[in-house]
DNA sequence: AGCAGATGCGGAATCGACTGCACGACTGCT
DNA sequence: AGCAGTCGTGCAGTCGATTCCGCATCTGCT
């Protein structure tokens, strides 16, 4: 049998009661030096590892947080995960990773599981409108912090980044280069980021005196493949856009893949602005102009906020700034538009 | 107070004993239809969520696995994580994510934590030579499965991919194109993959009748930055290689970044072979020739193996095949070598 | 009617650690 | 010497769910 060593065994070997052993091992100061020495030694000899489940049953606190993310394969969320998890570790807390797979159903499944596990709190990049399990969880009073995404209308502190400003800067940059037909590949409208970025795109166009054109908008799902499909479809238009903005890192990759497929020269025949400045985007050539924010900071910050909530403090939401990193994937409008030369030209 | 609803409350409301309530909720067949109905209803009304910690204390089983990976930001490991975690979820098990940060010390910290949490088993991509906590954990008899990486000499089933064959194919491909000065950016020698791939590189060169040249080998740490530094240094040689192989996905990105920086045309002035066929590599242009394996399959397989171990079955290790995906980043040796034109030419 | 066997249920012990309470020993003061 | 206060310790109860054991009831058969 594995791991039967209980605190009682340690106590016995040390010649003290379990109560004393417990006090020594949990650093309770009212213990004698001799008891401390004997218990520590016994624990070492027996390779004692406290049973965290039993402990948390008694203490009514698990030192565990849930981290509910839509997709860990998305480098943006991977960064958040890494940062949050390292911060938790430093605070002596364990992280339960929950990968909702961009599915509200699976998110609900995981929320149930987190409640059952009696995690002390949850950091989530939520999905959906807050109906279902998410509302229930909030009603339960489980400490919760949103990261990146939010649910409108619920009172939960959040760390997000400034989607409006990011997209506005991107559109302004393109307009400044003379673009007027700007395509937009948006993410799931089930998410706040998906909605906000799309809205920001429309608004920024209007401000620039351009009437938003439905045919230039494509709805993706934050996955590479959807970006690829969206871009293909945009570029297949009889009047294709001269620039495309993608609203998330993976979809950005999809757009770039589509350009490569079609042999477009990014930054010349087509301008592209991506989302998230990841190691990937930095490896692309030509360098990608991106809306950049700081997922690691978001993760760290989210954990700090959760600790505050756990500590009973009231914390305000934070919106982190974003910046537009201009590289070589954006340029002036070509004299002849993207695929006018090849396909749609032939179509007339 | 949050979540005080215990099974006793449910039992009371349903007018039965806690024992019966427990039996109903855990699907024990010896319950009457009427008890089932009453208990289920009461549980629903009270929003009862079983306390998983209490349950596992009693059952001596936690339905939780530990997933110990070196770096979740590495897309390769993110894929493994996602696959393993989804498989666990489907089996009704929770995943504790442990990000060792490519550090043996942190790995040990996490192993301690996993033991304290009494996870049922661990899937790990281990680090180091097995001394320290890893050996202790094995000695404890905690079910363990290695994924991607192994520790030599310990008896733990593993899912790995065929590093030897992958690198051999890569070298052969380059030699076939006429390359004889082939640089190699290897990963941490603290890992089995780091060691095997380097060894395989040396061996493949010898087989091809080329004497391995120490000056063409650079030691990275599986991070992008190290690949960048390594590639810069290789390309800065007075006799730079005409081709470079990178031994992991992130370092591959680093190598590509270095080439972009120096303005080298990948596939012409320098041939590059990367590791792992991720969505990133597929977005690069020119398309990257890569040694490809299947992290998702590794993750799924690793979980399946762990279940077998948990079930007391004896499972053999598995080595998954790899393939060389040839794209456009590899080409014949240029007439004038990579930087001979620019730098080293000027140096003479 | 009488009996064996099946079935559903409740009481109580249990998993492992923590902690309130009480007690004995010791110190320092009057 | 006597007393109050401090300190270290152990006993036993508790957290919430599961499960062994035994009892009562019911069914079906002779």
Tab-separated table of C-alpha atoms in Angstrom, chain A residues 30-341:
chain	number	residue	atom	x	y	z
A	30	UNK	CA	3.180	26.788	21.206
A	31	UNK	CA	5.443	23.794	20.940
A	32	UNK	CA	8.629	22.992	22.792
A	33	UNK	CA	11.958	22.871	21.045
A	34	UNK	CA	12.354	19.230	21.892
A	35	UNK	CA	8.963	18.325	20.484
A	36	UNK	CA	9.744	20.254	17.335
A	37	UNK	CA	12.988	18.395	16.863
A	38	UNK	CA	11.520	14.974	17.492
A	39	UNK	CA	8.488	15.492	15.285
A	40	UNK	CA	10.460	16.969	12.423
A	41	UNK	CA	12.890	14.102	12.523
A	42	UNK	CA	10.139	11.513	12.662
A	43	UNK	CA	8.351	13.160	9.772
A	44	UNK	CA	11.495	13.101	7.731
A	45	UNK	CA	12.269	9.509	8.541
A	46	UNK	CA	8.795	8.363	7.658
A	47	UNK	CA	8.619	10.596	4.596
A	48	UNK	CA	5.442	12.105	5.877
A	49	UNK	CA	3.393	14.161	3.462
A	50	UNK	CA	0.380	15.820	4.954
A	51	UNK	CA	-2.892	14.735	3.402
A	52	UNK	CA	-4.075	17.955	1.856
A	53	UNK	CA	-7.617	16.655	1.380
A	54	UNK	CA	-8.069	15.819	5.038
A	55	UNK	CA	-6.543	19.106	5.986
A	56	UNK	CA	-8.841	21.125	3.822
A	57	UNK	CA	-11.857	19.196	5.011
A	58	UNK	CA	-11.111	20.266	8.534
A	59	UNK	CA	-9.917	23.767	7.718
A	60	UNK	CA	-12.730	24.537	5.317
A	61	UNK	CA	-10.205	25.975	2.918
A	62	UNK	CA	-8.406	24.183	0.128
A	63	UNK	CA	-5.585	26.469	-0.926
A	64	UNK	CA	-6.609	25.664	-4.440
A	65	UNK	CA	-7.908	27.885	-7.187
A	66	UNK	CA	-9.643	27.024	-10.389
A	67	UNK	CA	-8.367	28.479	-13.629
A	68	UNK	CA	-11.059	28.293	-16.244
A	69	UNK	CA	-9.839	29.147	-19.721
A	70	UNK	CA	-11.368	28.665	-23.133
A	71	UNK	CA	-8.362	27.118	-24.829
A	72	UNK	CA	-4.972	26.402	-23.418
A	73	UNK	CA	-3.523	25.880	-26.890
A	74	UNK	CA	-4.127	29.504	-27.647
A	75	UNK	CA	-0.759	31.096	-26.849
A	76	UNK	CA	-2.494	34.094	-25.393
A	77	UNK	CA	-4.280	32.010	-22.791
A	78	UNK	CA	-1.237	29.827	-22.258
A	79	UNK	CA	0.605	32.940	-21.127
A	80	UNK	CA	-2.184	33.868	-18.793
A	81	UNK	CA	-2.241	30.352	-17.420
A	82	UNK	CA	1.470	30.270	-16.833
A	83	UNK	CA	1.502	33.611	-15.066
A	84	UNK	CA	-1.514	32.907	-12.885
A	85	UNK	CA	-0.274	29.467	-11.994
A	86	UNK	CA	3.193	30.685	-11.053
A	87	UNK	CA	1.704	33.401	-8.901
A	88	UNK	CA	-0.497	30.835	-7.195
A	89	UNK	CA	2.439	28.538	-6.599
A	90	UNK	CA	4.392	31.352	-5.023
A	91	UNK	CA	1.439	31.912	-2.708
A	92	UNK	CA	1.371	28.239	-1.800
A	93	UNK	CA	-1.749	27.502	-3.767
A	94	UNK	CA	-2.528	24.805	-6.255
A	95	UNK	CA	-4.129	25.445	-9.620
A	96	UNK	CA	-6.831	23.339	-11.157
A	97	UNK	CA	-6.681	23.780	-14.896
A	98	UNK	CA	-9.991	23.805	-16.679
A	99	UNK	CA	-10.038	23.967	-20.408
A	100	UNK	CA	-13.517	24.864	-21.532
A	101	UNK	CA	-12.642	24.235	-25.157
A	102	UNK	CA	-14.580	27.327	-26.204
A	103	UNK	CA	-17.720	25.485	-25.191
A	104	UNK	CA	-20.288	26.805	-22.750
A	105	UNK	CA	-21.428	23.300	-21.934
A	106	UNK	CA	-17.956	22.254	-20.981
A	107	UNK	CA	-17.529	25.439	-19.008
A	108	UNK	CA	-20.589	24.483	-16.986
A	109	UNK	CA	-19.246	21.011	-16.460
A	110	UNK	CA	-16.039	22.428	-15.097
A	111	UNK	CA	-17.762	24.951	-12.885
A	112	UNK	CA	-19.644	22.106	-11.271
A	113	UNK	CA	-16.404	20.303	-10.756
A	114	UNK	CA	-14.731	23.334	-9.219
A	115	UNK	CA	-17.566	23.772	-6.772
A	116	UNK	CA	-17.344	20.109	-5.831
A	117	UNK	CA	-13.641	20.539	-5.269
A	118	UNK	CA	-14.410	23.463	-2.984
A	119	UNK	CA	-11.726	25.618	-4.561
A	120	UNK	CA	-11.140	28.813	-2.651
A	121	UNK	CA	-11.711	30.899	-5.742
A	122	UNK	CA	-11.846	30.932	-9.511
A	123	UNK	CA	-10.138	32.894	-12.237
A	124	UNK	CA	-12.136	32.625	-15.418
A	125	UNK	CA	-12.220	33.883	-18.963
A	126	UNK	CA	-15.917	33.259	-19.298
A	127	UNK	CA	-18.139	32.345	-22.147
A	128	UNK	CA	-21.791	32.920	-22.843
A	129	UNK	CA	-24.268	35.263	-21.252
A	130	UNK	CA	-23.864	34.215	-17.657
A	131	UNK	CA	-26.942	32.079	-17.577
A	132	UNK	CA	-26.552	28.542	-16.366
A	133	UNK	CA	-23.845	27.405	-14.035
A	134	UNK	CA	-21.918	30.632	-14.055
A	135	UNK	CA	-24.717	32.551	-12.403
A	136	UNK	CA	-25.238	29.747	-9.930
A	137	UNK	CA	-21.604	29.813	-9.020
A	138	UNK	CA	-21.672	33.522	-8.445
A	139	UNK	CA	-24.820	33.126	-6.367
A	140	UNK	CA	-22.990	30.587	-4.247
A	141	UNK	CA	-20.647	33.393	-3.311
A	142	UNK	CA	-17.589	31.646	-4.626
A	143	UNK	CA	-14.867	34.255	-5.057
A	144	UNK	CA	-14.465	34.893	-8.732
A	145	UNK	CA	-12.338	37.079	-10.939
A	146	UNK	CA	-12.693	37.477	-14.673
A	147	UNK	CA	-9.678	37.709	-16.887
A	148	UNK	CA	-9.628	38.930	-20.485
A	149	UNK	CA	-13.328	38.293	-20.943
A	150	UNK	CA	-16.254	39.369	-18.821
A	151	UNK	CA	-19.946	38.787	-18.485
A	152	UNK	CA	-21.799	42.022	-18.716
A	153	UNK	CA	-24.125	42.909	-15.909
A	154	UNK	CA	-22.673	40.710	-13.227
A	155	UNK	CA	-20.727	42.180	-10.372
A	156	UNK	CA	-17.389	40.431	-10.654
A	157	UNK	CA	-14.039	42.189	-10.675
A	158	UNK	CA	-12.057	41.720	-13.858
A	159	UNK	CA	-8.730	42.270	-15.556
A	160	UNK	CA	-9.228	43.001	-19.180
A	161	UNK	CA	-7.425	44.899	-21.838
A	162	UNK	CA	-8.667	47.872	-23.717
A	163	UNK	CA	-10.274	46.292	-26.741
A	164	UNK	CA	-11.791	49.528	-27.918
A	165	UNK	CA	-8.564	51.400	-28.020
A	166	UNK	CA	-6.684	48.538	-29.621
A	167	UNK	CA	-9.024	48.135	-32.521
A	168	UNK	CA	-9.468	51.877	-32.894
A	169	UNK	CA	-5.724	52.347	-33.226
A	170	UNK	CA	-5.566	49.570	-35.767
A	171	UNK	CA	-8.320	51.014	-37.902
A	172	UNK	CA	-6.880	54.502	-37.666
A	173	UNK	CA	-3.480	53.220	-38.724
A	174	UNK	CA	-4.941	51.536	-41.774
A	175	UNK	CA	-7.092	54.491	-42.697
A	176	UNK	CA	-4.017	56.650	-42.401
A	177	UNK	CA	-2.376	54.440	-44.980
A	178	UNK	CA	-5.298	55.054	-47.282
A	179	UNK	CA	-7.291	51.872	-46.728
A	180	UNK	CA	-11.039	52.129	-46.920
A	181	UNK	CA	-12.029	48.535	-47.502
A	182	UNK	CA	-10.904	46.952	-44.256
A	183	UNK	CA	-11.936	43.393	-43.536
A	184	UNK	CA	-12.509	42.164	-40.023
A	185	UNK	CA	-12.284	38.615	-38.726
A	186	UNK	CA	-14.069	38.608	-35.431
A	187	UNK	CA	-14.202	36.024	-32.692
A	188	UNK	CA	-17.147	34.312	-31.138
A	189	UNK	CA	-19.984	36.683	-30.319
A	190	UNK	CA	-20.561	34.543	-27.255
A	191	UNK	CA	-17.641	36.363	-25.656
A	192	UNK	CA	-17.216	39.919	-24.532
A	193	UNK	CA	-13.959	40.298	-26.407
A	194	UNK	CA	-15.585	39.036	-29.574
A	195	UNK	CA	-18.402	41.518	-29.235
A	196	UNK	CA	-16.329	44.491	-28.121
A	197	UNK	CA	-13.742	44.201	-30.811
A	198	UNK	CA	-16.338	43.937	-33.517
A	199	UNK	CA	-18.204	46.899	-32.103
A	200	UNK	CA	-14.990	48.879	-31.843
A	201	UNK	CA	-14.212	48.111	-35.454
A	202	UNK	CA	-17.566	49.395	-36.605
A	203	UNK	CA	-17.331	52.488	-34.479
A	204	UNK	CA	-13.815	53.293	-35.586
A	205	UNK	CA	-14.849	53.039	-39.206
A	206	UNK	CA	-17.733	55.401	-38.666
A	207	UNK	CA	-15.454	57.864	-36.954
A	208	UNK	CA	-13.164	57.726	-39.931
A	209	UNK	CA	-16.110	58.502	-42.140
A	210	UNK	CA	-16.325	55.030	-43.585
A	211	UNK	CA	-19.604	53.176	-43.644
A	212	UNK	CA	-19.173	49.685	-42.177
A	213	UNK	CA	-19.785	47.056	-44.789
A	214	UNK	CA	-21.284	43.771	-43.627
A	215	UNK	CA	-19.709	41.853	-46.438
A	216	UNK	CA	-16.280	42.632	-45.033
A	217	UNK	CA	-16.974	41.010	-41.685
A	218	UNK	CA	-16.381	37.328	-41.005
A	219	UNK	CA	-17.298	35.452	-37.875
A	220	UNK	CA	-14.664	33.073	-36.582
A	221	UNK	CA	-14.343	31.115	-33.362
A	222	UNK	CA	-10.880	32.046	-32.099
A	223	UNK	CA	-9.320	29.034	-33.789
A	224	UNK	CA	-6.741	29.046	-36.535
A	225	UNK	CA	-8.902	27.200	-38.983
A	226	UNK	CA	-11.690	29.754	-38.709
A	227	UNK	CA	-9.255	32.556	-39.515
A	228	UNK	CA	-8.091	30.668	-42.537
A	229	UNK	CA	-11.601	30.113	-43.804
A	230	UNK	CA	-12.588	33.695	-43.092
A	231	UNK	CA	-9.623	35.140	-44.930
A	232	UNK	CA	-10.110	32.901	-47.922
A	233	UNK	CA	-13.678	34.015	-48.146
A	234	UNK	CA	-12.799	37.701	-47.814
A	235	UNK	CA	-10.126	37.475	-50.449
A	236	UNK	CA	-12.471	35.676	-52.741
A	237	UNK	CA	-14.818	38.649	-52.924
A	238	UNK	CA	-15.166	40.389	-56.232
A	239	UNK	CA	-14.115	43.505	-54.391
A	240	UNK	CA	-11.804	42.144	-51.715
A	241	UNK	CA	-10.583	44.279	-48.827
A	242	UNK	CA	-7.159	45.892	-49.067
A	243	UNK	CA	-6.529	45.250	-45.413
A	244	UNK	CA	-7.651	42.711	-42.841
A	245	UNK	CA	-7.745	42.859	-39.067
A	246	UNK	CA	-7.955	39.603	-37.127
A	247	UNK	CA	-9.386	39.734	-33.636
A	248	UNK	CA	-7.291	37.094	-31.924
A	249	UNK	CA	-3.911	35.422	-32.132
A	250	UNK	CA	-4.877	32.072	-33.589
A	251	UNK	CA	-7.196	33.570	-36.180
A	252	UNK	CA	-4.349	35.863	-37.115
A	253	UNK	CA	-2.284	32.815	-37.938
A	254	UNK	CA	-5.128	31.558	-40.071
A	255	UNK	CA	-5.249	34.789	-42.007
A	256	UNK	CA	-1.522	34.641	-42.602
A	257	UNK	CA	-1.826	31.048	-43.757
A	258	UNK	CA	-4.496	32.067	-46.222
A	259	UNK	CA	-2.270	34.789	-47.635
A	260	UNK	CA	0.591	32.370	-48.030
A	261	UNK	CA	-1.707	29.909	-49.737
A	262	UNK	CA	-2.883	32.501	-52.202
A	263	UNK	CA	0.603	33.847	-52.710
A	264	UNK	CA	-0.279	37.338	-51.526
A	265	UNK	CA	2.566	39.497	-50.344
A	266	UNK	CA	1.572	40.647	-46.875
A	267	UNK	CA	2.217	44.339	-46.382
A	268	UNK	CA	2.053	44.983	-50.108
A	269	UNK	CA	-0.876	43.386	-51.864
A	270	UNK	CA	-2.670	42.969	-48.574
A	271	UNK	CA	-2.176	44.714	-45.253
A	272	UNK	CA	-2.739	42.567	-42.173
A	273	UNK	CA	-3.099	43.498	-38.538
A	274	UNK	CA	-3.137	40.721	-36.011
A	275	UNK	CA	-3.940	40.419	-32.358
A	276	UNK	CA	-1.504	39.573	-29.561
A	277	UNK	CA	2.228	39.994	-29.793
A	278	UNK	CA	3.356	36.435	-29.227
A	279	UNK	CA	6.600	34.705	-29.978
A	280	UNK	CA	4.895	33.361	-33.013
A	281	UNK	CA	3.946	36.651	-34.525
A	282	UNK	CA	7.471	37.849	-33.949
A	283	UNK	CA	8.823	34.985	-36.020
A	284	UNK	CA	6.730	35.812	-39.027
A	285	UNK	CA	8.249	37.525	-41.963
A	286	UNK	CA	7.418	40.216	-42.818
A	287	UNK	CA	6.972	41.225	-39.202
A	288	UNK	CA	3.343	41.466	-38.284
A	289	UNK	CA	1.706	44.682	-37.186
A	290	UNK	CA	-0.268	43.684	-34.115
A	291	UNK	CA	-2.500	44.945	-31.392
A	292	UNK	CA	-0.395	44.037	-28.422
A	293	UNK	CA	-1.356	43.480	-24.832
A	294	UNK	CA	0.268	41.696	-21.973
A	295	UNK	CA	-1.250	38.355	-21.058
A	296	UNK	CA	1.367	37.580	-18.429
A	297	UNK	CA	0.487	40.777	-16.612
A	298	UNK	CA	-3.167	39.888	-16.875
A	299	UNK	CA	-2.560	36.501	-15.307
A	300	UNK	CA	-0.467	37.854	-12.479
A	301	UNK	CA	-2.871	40.669	-11.848
A	302	UNK	CA	-5.860	38.352	-11.885
A	303	UNK	CA	-4.333	36.205	-9.209
A	304	UNK	CA	-3.478	39.222	-7.086
A	305	UNK	CA	-7.059	40.369	-7.391
A	306	UNK	CA	-8.384	36.983	-6.424
A	307	UNK	CA	-6.242	37.044	-3.314
A	308	UNK	CA	-7.695	40.395	-2.431
A	309	UNK	CA	-11.201	39.092	-2.881
A	310	UNK	CA	-10.260	36.095	-0.747
A	311	UNK	CA	-8.956	38.491	1.854
A	312	UNK	CA	-12.347	40.142	1.947
A	313	UNK	CA	-11.148	43.283	0.268
A	314	UNK	CA	-13.242	44.956	-2.328
A	315	UNK	CA	-11.309	45.280	-5.560
A	316	UNK	CA	-11.986	47.447	-8.556
A	317	UNK	CA	-11.748	46.103	-12.073
A	318	UNK	CA	-8.720	46.922	-14.142
A	319	UNK	CA	-8.419	47.630	-17.831
A	320	UNK	CA	-4.867	47.259	-19.051
A	321	UNK	CA	-3.668	49.398	-21.924
A	322	UNK	CA	-2.896	47.979	-25.318
A	323	UNK	CA	-0.611	49.281	-27.981
A	324	UNK	CA	-0.326	48.968	-31.699
A	325	UNK	CA	3.044	47.550	-32.674
A	326	UNK	CA	3.705	48.597	-36.214
A	327	UNK	CA	5.853	46.291	-38.290
A	328	UNK	CA	5.867	45.498	-41.961
A	329	UNK	CA	2.586	43.756	-42.564
A	330	UNK	CA	0.819	47.030	-43.170
A	331	UNK	CA	1.481	49.372	-46.001
A	332	UNK	CA	-0.213	51.779	-48.345
A	333	UNK	CA	-3.075	50.650	-50.523
A	334	UNK	CA	-1.720	48.972	-53.613
A	335	UNK	CA	-2.668	50.547	-56.911
A	336	UNK	CA	-4.419	47.382	-57.946
A	337	UNK	CA	-6.273	45.700	-55.129
A	338	UNK	CA	-5.340	42.331	-53.662
A	339	UNK	CA	-6.845	39.689	-55.838
A	340	UNK	CA	-8.151	41.962	-58.537
A	341	UNK	CA	-5.034	41.038	-60.470
